[in-house]
mmCIF file of C-alpha atoms and ligand atoms in Angstrom:
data_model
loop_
_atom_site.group_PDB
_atom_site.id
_atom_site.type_symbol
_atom_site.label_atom_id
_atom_site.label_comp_id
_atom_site.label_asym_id
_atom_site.label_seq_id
_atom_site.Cartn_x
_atom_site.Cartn_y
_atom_site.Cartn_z
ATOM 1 C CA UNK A 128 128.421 -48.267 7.969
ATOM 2 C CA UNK A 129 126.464 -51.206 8.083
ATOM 3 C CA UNK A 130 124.381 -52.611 5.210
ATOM 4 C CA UNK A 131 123.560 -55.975 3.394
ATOM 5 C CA UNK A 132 127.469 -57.040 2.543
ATOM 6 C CA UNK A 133 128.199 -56.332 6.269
ATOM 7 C CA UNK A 134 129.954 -59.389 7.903
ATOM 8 C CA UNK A 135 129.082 -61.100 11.191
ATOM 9 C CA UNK A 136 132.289 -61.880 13.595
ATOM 10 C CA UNK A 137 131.074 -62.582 17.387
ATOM 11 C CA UNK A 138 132.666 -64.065 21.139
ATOM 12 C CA UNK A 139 130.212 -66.997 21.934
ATOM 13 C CA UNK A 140 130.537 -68.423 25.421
ATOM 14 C CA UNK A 141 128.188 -68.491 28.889
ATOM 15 C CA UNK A 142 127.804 -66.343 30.918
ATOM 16 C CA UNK A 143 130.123 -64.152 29.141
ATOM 17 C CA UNK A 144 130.144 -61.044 32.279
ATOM 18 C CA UNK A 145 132.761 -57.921 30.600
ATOM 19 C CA UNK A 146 134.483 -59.017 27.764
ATOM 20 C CA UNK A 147 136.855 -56.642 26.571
ATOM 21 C CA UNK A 148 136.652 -58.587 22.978
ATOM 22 C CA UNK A 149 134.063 -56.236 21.289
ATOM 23 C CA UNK A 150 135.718 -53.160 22.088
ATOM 24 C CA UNK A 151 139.234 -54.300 20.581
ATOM 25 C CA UNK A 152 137.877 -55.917 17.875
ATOM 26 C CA UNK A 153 135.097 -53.451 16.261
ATOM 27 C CA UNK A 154 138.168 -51.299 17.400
ATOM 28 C CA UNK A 155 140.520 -52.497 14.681
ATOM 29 C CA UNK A 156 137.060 -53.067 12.115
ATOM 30 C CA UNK A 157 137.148 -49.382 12.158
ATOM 31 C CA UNK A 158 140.767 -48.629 12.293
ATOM 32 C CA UNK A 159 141.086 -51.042 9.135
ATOM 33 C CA UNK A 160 138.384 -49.624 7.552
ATOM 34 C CA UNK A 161 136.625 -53.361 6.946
ATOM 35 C CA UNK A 162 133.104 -54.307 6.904
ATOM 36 C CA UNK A 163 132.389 -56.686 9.502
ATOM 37 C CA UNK A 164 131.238 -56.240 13.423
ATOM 38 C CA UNK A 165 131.525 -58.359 16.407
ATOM 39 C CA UNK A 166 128.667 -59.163 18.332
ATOM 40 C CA UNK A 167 128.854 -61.118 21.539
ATOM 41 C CA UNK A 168 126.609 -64.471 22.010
ATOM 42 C CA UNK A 169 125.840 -65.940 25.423
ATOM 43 C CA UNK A 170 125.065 -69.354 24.442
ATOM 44 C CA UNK A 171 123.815 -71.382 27.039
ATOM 45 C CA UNK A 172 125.565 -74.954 26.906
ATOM 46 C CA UNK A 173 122.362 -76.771 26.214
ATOM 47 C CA UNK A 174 121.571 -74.374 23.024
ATOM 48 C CA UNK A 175 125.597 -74.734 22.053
ATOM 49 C CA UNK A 176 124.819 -76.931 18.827
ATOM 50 C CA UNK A 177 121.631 -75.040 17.995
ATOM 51 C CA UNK A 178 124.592 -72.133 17.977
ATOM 52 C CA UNK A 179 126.731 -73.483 16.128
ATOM 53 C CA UNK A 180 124.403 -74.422 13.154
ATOM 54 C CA UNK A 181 123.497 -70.452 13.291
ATOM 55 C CA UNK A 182 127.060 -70.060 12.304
ATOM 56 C CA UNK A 183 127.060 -71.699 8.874
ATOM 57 C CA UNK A 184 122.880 -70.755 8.457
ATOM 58 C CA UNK A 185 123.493 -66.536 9.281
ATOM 59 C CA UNK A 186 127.503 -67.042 7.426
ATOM 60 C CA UNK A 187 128.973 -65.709 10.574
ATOM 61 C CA UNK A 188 132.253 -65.310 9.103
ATOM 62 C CA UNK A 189 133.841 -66.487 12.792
ATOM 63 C CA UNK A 190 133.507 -66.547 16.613
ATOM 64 C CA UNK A 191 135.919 -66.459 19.714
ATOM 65 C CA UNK A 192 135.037 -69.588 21.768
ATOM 66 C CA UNK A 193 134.959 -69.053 25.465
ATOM 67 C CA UNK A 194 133.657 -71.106 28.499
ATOM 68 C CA UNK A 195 132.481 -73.454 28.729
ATOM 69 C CA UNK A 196 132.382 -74.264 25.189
ATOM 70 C CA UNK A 197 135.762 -74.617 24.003
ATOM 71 C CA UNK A 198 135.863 -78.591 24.387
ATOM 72 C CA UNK A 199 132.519 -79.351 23.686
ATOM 73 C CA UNK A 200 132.342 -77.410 20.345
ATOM 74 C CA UNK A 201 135.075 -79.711 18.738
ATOM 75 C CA UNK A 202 132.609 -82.396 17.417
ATOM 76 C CA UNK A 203 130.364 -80.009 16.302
ATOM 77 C CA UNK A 204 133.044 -78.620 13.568
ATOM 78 C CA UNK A 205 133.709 -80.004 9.723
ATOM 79 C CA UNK A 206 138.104 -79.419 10.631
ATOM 80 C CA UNK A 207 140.259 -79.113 13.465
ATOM 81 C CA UNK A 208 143.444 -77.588 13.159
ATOM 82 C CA UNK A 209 145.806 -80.685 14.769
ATOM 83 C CA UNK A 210 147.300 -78.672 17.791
ATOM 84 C CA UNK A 211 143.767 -77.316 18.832
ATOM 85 C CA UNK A 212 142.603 -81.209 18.532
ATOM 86 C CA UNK A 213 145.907 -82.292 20.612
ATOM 87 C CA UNK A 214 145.121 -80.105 23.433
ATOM 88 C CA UNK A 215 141.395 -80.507 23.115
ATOM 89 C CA UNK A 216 140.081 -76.752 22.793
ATOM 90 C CA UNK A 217 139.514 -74.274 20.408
ATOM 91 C CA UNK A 218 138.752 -70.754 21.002
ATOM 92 C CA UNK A 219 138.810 -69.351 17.282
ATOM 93 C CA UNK A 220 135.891 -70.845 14.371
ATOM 94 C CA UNK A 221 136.301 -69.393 11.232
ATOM 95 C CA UNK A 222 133.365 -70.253 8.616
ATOM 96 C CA UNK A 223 134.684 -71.163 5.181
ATOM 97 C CA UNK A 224 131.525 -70.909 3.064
ATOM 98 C CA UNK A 225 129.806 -73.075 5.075
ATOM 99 C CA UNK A 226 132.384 -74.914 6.656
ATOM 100 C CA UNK A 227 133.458 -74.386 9.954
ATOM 101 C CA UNK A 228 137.456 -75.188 10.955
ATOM 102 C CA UNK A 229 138.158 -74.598 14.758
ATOM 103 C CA UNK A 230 141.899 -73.213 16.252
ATOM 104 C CA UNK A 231 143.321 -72.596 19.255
ATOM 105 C CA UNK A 232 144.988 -69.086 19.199
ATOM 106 C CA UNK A 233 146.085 -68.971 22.945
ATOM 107 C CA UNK A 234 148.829 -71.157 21.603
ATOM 108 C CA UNK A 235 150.108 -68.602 19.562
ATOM 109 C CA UNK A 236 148.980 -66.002 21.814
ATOM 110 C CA UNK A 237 151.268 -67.087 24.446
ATOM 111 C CA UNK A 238 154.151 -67.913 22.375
ATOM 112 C CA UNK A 239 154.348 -64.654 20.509
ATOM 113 C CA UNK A 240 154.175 -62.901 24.480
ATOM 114 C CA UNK A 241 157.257 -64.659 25.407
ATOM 115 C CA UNK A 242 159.480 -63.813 22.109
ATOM 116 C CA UNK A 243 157.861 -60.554 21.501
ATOM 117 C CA UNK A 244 157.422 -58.959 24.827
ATOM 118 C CA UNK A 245 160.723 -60.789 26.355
ATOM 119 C CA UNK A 246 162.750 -61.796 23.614
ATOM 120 C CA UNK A 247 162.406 -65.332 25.717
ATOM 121 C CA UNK A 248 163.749 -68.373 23.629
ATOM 122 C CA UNK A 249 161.803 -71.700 24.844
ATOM 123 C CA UNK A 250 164.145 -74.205 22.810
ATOM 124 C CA UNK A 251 166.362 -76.011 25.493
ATOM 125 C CA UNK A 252 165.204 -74.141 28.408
ATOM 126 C CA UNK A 253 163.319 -75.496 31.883
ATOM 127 C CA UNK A 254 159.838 -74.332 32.794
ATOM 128 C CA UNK A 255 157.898 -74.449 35.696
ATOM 129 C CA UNK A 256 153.756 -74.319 35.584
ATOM 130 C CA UNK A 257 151.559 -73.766 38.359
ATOM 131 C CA UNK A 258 148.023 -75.037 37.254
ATOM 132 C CA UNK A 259 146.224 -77.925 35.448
ATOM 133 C CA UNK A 260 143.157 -76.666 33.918
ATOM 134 C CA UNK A 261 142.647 -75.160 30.312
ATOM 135 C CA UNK A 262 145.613 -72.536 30.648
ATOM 136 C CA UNK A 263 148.384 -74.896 31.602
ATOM 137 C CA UNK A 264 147.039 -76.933 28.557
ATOM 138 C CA UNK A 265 147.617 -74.388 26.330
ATOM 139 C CA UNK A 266 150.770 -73.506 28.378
ATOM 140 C CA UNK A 267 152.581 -76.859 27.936
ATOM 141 C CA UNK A 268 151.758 -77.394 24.715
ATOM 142 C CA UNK A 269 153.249 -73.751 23.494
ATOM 143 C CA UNK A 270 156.336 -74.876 25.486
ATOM 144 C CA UNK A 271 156.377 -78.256 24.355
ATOM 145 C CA UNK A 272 155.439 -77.188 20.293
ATOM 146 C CA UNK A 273 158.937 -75.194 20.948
ATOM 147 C CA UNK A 274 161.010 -77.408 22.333
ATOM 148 C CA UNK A 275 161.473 -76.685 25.681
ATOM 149 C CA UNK A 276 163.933 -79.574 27.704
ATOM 150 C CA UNK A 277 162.037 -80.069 30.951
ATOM 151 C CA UNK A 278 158.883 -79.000 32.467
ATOM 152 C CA UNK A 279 157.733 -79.396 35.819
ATOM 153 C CA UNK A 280 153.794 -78.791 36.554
ATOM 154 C CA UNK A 281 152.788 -78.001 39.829
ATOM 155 C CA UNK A 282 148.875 -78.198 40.919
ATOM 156 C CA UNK A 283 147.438 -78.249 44.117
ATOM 157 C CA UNK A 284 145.159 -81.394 43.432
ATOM 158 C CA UNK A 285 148.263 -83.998 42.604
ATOM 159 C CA UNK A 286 146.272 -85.730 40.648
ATOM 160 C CA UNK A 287 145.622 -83.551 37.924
ATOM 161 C CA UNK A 288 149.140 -82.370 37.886
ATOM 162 C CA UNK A 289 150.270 -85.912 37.094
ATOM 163 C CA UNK A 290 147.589 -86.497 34.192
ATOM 164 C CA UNK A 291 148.374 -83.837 32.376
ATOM 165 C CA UNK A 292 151.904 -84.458 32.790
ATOM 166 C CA UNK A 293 151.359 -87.691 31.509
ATOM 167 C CA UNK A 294 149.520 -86.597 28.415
ATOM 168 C CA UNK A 295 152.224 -84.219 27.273
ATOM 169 C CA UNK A 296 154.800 -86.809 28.073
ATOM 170 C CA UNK A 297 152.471 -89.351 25.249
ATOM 171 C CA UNK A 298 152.942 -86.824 22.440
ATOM 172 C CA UNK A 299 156.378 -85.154 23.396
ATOM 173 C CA UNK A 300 158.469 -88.063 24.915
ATOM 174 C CA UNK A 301 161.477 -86.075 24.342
ATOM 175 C CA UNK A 302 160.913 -83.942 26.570
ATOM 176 C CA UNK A 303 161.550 -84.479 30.541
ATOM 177 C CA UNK A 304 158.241 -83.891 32.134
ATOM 178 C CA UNK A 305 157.036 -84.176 35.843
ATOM 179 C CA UNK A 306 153.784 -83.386 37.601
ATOM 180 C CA UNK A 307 153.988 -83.122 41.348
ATOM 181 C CA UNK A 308 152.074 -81.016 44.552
ATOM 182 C CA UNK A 309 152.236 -77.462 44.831
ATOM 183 C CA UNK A 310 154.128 -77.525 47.645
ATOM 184 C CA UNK A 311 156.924 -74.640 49.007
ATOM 185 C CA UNK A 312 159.187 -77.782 48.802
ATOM 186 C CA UNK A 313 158.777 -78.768 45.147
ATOM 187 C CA UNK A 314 158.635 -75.296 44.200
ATOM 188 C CA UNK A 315 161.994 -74.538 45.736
ATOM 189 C CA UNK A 316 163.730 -77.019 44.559
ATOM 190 C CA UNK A 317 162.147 -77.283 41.032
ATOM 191 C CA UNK A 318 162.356 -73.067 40.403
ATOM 192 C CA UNK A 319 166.035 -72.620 41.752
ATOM 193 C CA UNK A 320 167.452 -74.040 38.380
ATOM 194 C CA UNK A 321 164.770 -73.176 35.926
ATOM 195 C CA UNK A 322 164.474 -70.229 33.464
ATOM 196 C CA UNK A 323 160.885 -69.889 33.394
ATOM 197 C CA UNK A 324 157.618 -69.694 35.844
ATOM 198 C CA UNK A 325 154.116 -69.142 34.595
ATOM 199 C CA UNK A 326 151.246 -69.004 37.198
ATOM 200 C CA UNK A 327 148.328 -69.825 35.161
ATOM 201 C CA UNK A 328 146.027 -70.260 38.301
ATOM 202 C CA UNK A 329 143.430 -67.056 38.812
ATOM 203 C CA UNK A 330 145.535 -66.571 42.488
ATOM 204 C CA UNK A 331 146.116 -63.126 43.077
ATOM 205 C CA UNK A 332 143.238 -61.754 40.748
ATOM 206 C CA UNK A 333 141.197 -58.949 41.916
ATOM 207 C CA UNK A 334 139.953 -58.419 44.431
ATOM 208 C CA UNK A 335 142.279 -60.588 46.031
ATOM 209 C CA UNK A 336 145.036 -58.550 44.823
ATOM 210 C CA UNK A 337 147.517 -59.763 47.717
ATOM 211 C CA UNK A 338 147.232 -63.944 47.481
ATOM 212 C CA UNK A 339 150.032 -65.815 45.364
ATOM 213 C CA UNK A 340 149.858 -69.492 44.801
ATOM 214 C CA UNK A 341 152.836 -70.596 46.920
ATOM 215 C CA UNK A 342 154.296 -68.601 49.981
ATOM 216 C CA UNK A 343 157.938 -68.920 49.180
ATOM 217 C CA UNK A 344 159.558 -66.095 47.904
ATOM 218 C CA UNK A 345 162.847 -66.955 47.912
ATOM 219 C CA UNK A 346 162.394 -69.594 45.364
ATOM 220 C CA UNK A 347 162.401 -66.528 42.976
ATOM 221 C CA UNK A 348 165.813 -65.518 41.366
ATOM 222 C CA UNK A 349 167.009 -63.155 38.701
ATOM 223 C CA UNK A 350 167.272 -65.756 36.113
ATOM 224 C CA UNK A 351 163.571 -66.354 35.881
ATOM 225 C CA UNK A 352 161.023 -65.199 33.624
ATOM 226 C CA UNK A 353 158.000 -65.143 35.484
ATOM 227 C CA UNK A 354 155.130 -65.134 33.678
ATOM 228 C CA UNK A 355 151.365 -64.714 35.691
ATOM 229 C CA UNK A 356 148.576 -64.656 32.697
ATOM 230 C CA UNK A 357 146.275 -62.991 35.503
ATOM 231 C CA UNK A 358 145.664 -59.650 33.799
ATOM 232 C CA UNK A 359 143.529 -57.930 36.369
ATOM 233 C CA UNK A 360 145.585 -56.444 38.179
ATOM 234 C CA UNK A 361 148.223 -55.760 35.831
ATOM 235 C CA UNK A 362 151.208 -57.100 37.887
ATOM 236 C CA UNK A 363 149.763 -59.424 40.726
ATOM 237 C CA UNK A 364 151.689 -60.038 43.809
ATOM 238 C CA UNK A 365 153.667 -63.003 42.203
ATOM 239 C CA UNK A 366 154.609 -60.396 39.869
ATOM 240 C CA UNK A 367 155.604 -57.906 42.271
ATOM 241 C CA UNK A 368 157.915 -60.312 44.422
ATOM 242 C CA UNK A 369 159.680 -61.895 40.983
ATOM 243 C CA UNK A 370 160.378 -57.939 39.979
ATOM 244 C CA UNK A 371 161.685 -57.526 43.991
ATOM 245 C CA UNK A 372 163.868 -60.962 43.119
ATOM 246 C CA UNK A 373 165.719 -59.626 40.142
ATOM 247 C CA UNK A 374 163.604 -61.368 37.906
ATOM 248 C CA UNK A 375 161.668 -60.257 34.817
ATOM 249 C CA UNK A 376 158.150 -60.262 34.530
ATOM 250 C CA UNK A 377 155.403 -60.069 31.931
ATOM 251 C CA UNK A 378 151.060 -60.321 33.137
ATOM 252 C CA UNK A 379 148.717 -61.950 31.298
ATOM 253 C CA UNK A 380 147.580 -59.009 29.075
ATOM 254 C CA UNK A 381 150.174 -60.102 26.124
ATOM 255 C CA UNK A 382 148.511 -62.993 25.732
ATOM 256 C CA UNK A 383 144.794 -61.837 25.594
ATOM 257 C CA UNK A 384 146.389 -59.507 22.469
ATOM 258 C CA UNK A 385 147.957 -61.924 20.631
ATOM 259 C CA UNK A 386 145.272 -64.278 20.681
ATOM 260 C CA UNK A 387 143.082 -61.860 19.644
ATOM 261 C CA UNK A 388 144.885 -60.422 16.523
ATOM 262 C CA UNK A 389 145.282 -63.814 15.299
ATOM 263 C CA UNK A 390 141.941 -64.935 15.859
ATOM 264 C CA UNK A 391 141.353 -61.598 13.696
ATOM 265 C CA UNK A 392 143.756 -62.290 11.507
ATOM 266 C CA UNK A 393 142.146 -65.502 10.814
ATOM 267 C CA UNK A 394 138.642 -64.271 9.780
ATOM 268 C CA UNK A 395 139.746 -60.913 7.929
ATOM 269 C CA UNK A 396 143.169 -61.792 6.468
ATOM 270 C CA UNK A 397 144.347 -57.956 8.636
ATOM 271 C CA UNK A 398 146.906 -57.222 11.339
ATOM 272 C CA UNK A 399 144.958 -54.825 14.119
ATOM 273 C CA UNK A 400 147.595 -52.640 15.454
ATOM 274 C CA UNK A 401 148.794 -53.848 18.720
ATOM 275 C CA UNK A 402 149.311 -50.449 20.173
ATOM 276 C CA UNK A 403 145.923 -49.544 19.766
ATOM 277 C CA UNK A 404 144.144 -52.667 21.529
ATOM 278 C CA UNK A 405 147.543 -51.955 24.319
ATOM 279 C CA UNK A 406 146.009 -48.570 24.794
ATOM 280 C CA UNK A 407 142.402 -49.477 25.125
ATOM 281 C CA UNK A 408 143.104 -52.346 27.674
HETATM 282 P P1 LIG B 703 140.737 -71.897 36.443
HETATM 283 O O1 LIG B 703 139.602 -72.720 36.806
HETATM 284 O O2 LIG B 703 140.600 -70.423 36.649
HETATM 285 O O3 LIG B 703 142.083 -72.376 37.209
HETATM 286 C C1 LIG B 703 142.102 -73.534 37.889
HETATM 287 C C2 LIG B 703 143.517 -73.918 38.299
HETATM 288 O O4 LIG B 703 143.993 -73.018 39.291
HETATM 289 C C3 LIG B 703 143.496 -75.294 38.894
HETATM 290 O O5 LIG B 703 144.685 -75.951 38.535
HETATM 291 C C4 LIG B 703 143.402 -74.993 40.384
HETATM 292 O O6 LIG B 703 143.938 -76.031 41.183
HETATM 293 C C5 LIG B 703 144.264 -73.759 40.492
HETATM 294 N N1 LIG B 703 143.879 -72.962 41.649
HETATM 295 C C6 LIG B 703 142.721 -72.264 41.804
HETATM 296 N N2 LIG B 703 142.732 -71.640 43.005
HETATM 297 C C7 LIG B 703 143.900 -71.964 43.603
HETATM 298 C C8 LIG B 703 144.488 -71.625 44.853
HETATM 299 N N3 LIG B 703 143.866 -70.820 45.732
HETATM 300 N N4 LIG B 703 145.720 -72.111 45.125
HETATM 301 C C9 LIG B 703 146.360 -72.905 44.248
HETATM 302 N N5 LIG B 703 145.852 -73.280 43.072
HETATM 303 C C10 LIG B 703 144.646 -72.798 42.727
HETATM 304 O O7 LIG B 703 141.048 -72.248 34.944
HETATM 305 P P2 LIG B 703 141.836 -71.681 33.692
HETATM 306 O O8 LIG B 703 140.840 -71.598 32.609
HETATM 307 O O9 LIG B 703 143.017 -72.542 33.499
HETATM 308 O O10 LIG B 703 142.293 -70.166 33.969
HETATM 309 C C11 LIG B 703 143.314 -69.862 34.846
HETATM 310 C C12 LIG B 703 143.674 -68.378 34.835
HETATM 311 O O11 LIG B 703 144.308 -68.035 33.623
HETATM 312 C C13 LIG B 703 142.492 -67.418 34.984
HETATM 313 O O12 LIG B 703 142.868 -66.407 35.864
HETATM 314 C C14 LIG B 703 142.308 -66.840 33.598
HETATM 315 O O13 LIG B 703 141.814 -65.512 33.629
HETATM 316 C C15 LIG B 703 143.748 -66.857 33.091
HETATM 317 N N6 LIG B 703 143.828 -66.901 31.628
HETATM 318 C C16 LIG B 703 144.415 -65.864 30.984
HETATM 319 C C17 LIG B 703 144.527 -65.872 29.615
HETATM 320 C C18 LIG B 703 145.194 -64.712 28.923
HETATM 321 O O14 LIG B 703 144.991 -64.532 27.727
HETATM 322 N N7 LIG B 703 145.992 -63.960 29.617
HETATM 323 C C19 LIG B 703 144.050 -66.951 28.865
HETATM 324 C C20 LIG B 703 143.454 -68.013 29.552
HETATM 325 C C21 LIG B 703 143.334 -67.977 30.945
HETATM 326 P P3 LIG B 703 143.073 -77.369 41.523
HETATM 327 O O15 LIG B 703 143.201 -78.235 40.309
HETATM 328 O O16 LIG B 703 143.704 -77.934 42.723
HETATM 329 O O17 LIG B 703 141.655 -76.904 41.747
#
């Protein structure tokens, strides 16, 4: 029931279209028995630091960051955890009394898929990315945070593949790491002796339920893990050809859990039950 101790948790982010966020988290409130509810914001980027102020003046205990906010919002905090400032986004605030310290859960999110959901160990394997926007960010850095040997990025614009390339290879010099064209050739010859793919382009999403990002299925083998964070549809058609290939698989919904129960975690000190959000989604 709601009344004056009732804490404020809430997804701010523009436009924010169907989260599922609400549902699974005033799912586990109630489950848990706590007295909070989540509320989502859409903040339009212009009003993002009027926003952010409400935060600490309402003592919003925390938010979920979504686009296009999760870059911009970083000067507006008192702390930044130092992973979430190396990859330059947070998604989680949590509001300590008045000060507000930002995270990046889809860091943990993804890492937790991949040992949980696949019993996958990153240390010393060889990864190959397709995409260089925010997810392949937070991709390279899991992989990177665990030790993975060598990663090879793959992006349709070169350009962007190289850059970020280059930016893991300034804080993880260790660790062999190329940036090249999405072509069929590079994806060949990069996948045939690697242990992991993860699409992290929207190819293949719905309603284009057929597309994949590269036309070259026999690149896939059955030593991959092939990892597409599209969750809608559950397996795409990248998905579908890697399971054909011997390989294993694992969509994007993982991910979106993970992230979420430690972004709840965060503000309310709980575990949600992961079954339950699995059953809503
Ligand atoms: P985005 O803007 O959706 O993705 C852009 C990237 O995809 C760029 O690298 C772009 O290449 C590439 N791309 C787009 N269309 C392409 C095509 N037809 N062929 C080849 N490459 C293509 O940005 P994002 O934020 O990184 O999100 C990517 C996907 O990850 C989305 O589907 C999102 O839903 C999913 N995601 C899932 C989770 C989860 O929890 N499961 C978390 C975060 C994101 P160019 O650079 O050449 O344009």
């Amino acid at each position: 029931m709601i009344d004056t101790k009732t804490r404020l948790l809430g997804l701010i982010g523009y436009p924010l279209g169907h989260s599922l966020s609400p549902l699974l988290h005033n799912q586990a409130i109630e489950e848990i028995n706590l007295n909070y509810v989540y509320l989502a914001f859409e903040v339009k980027p212009a009003d993002l630091k009027k926003a952010v102020n409400a935060i600490r003046a309402f003592g919003i205990r925390g938010v979920n960051v979504t686009i296009p906010h999760k870059e911009r919002v970083i000067p507006l905090l008192d702390e930044v955890e130092p992973l979430a400032r190396k990859i330059g986004a947070v998604n989680t605030i949590v509001n300590d009394q008045g000060k507000l310290k930002g995270y990046n859960t889809d860091l943990s999110g993804l890492k937790r898929m991949l040992e949980e959901d696949a019993s996958f160990v990153l240390k010393g394997k060889k990864a190959v990315i397709i995409g260089a926007e925010d997810a392949a960010r937070a991709a390279g850095f899991t992989l990177c945070q665990a030790e993975i040997a060598e990663i090879y990025l793959l992006n349709r614009t070169i350009k962007k593949a190289e850059q970020l390339a280059g930016e893991w290879t300034e804080y993880y010099p260790e660790i062999r790491i190329k940036g090249g064209g999405l072509s069929p050739e590079n994806y060949y010859r990069e996948l045939k002796n690697s242990n992991l793919l993860i699409d992290t382009t929207p190819v293949g999403m719905s309603p284009n339920t057929d597309e994949f990002p590269v036309v070259e299925e026999n690149a896939l083998h059955s030593g991959l893990l092939v990892v597409d964070l599209v969750y809608n549809p559950r397996e795409t058609a990248l998905l579908k050809a890697a399971r054909r290939a011997g390989a294993k698989t694992l969509g994007g919904i993982g991910m979106l859990i993970y992230q979420g129960l430690e972004s709840f975690k965060l503000w309310t000190g709980k575990e949600a039950v992961v079954e339950n959000w699995k059953k809503i989604l």
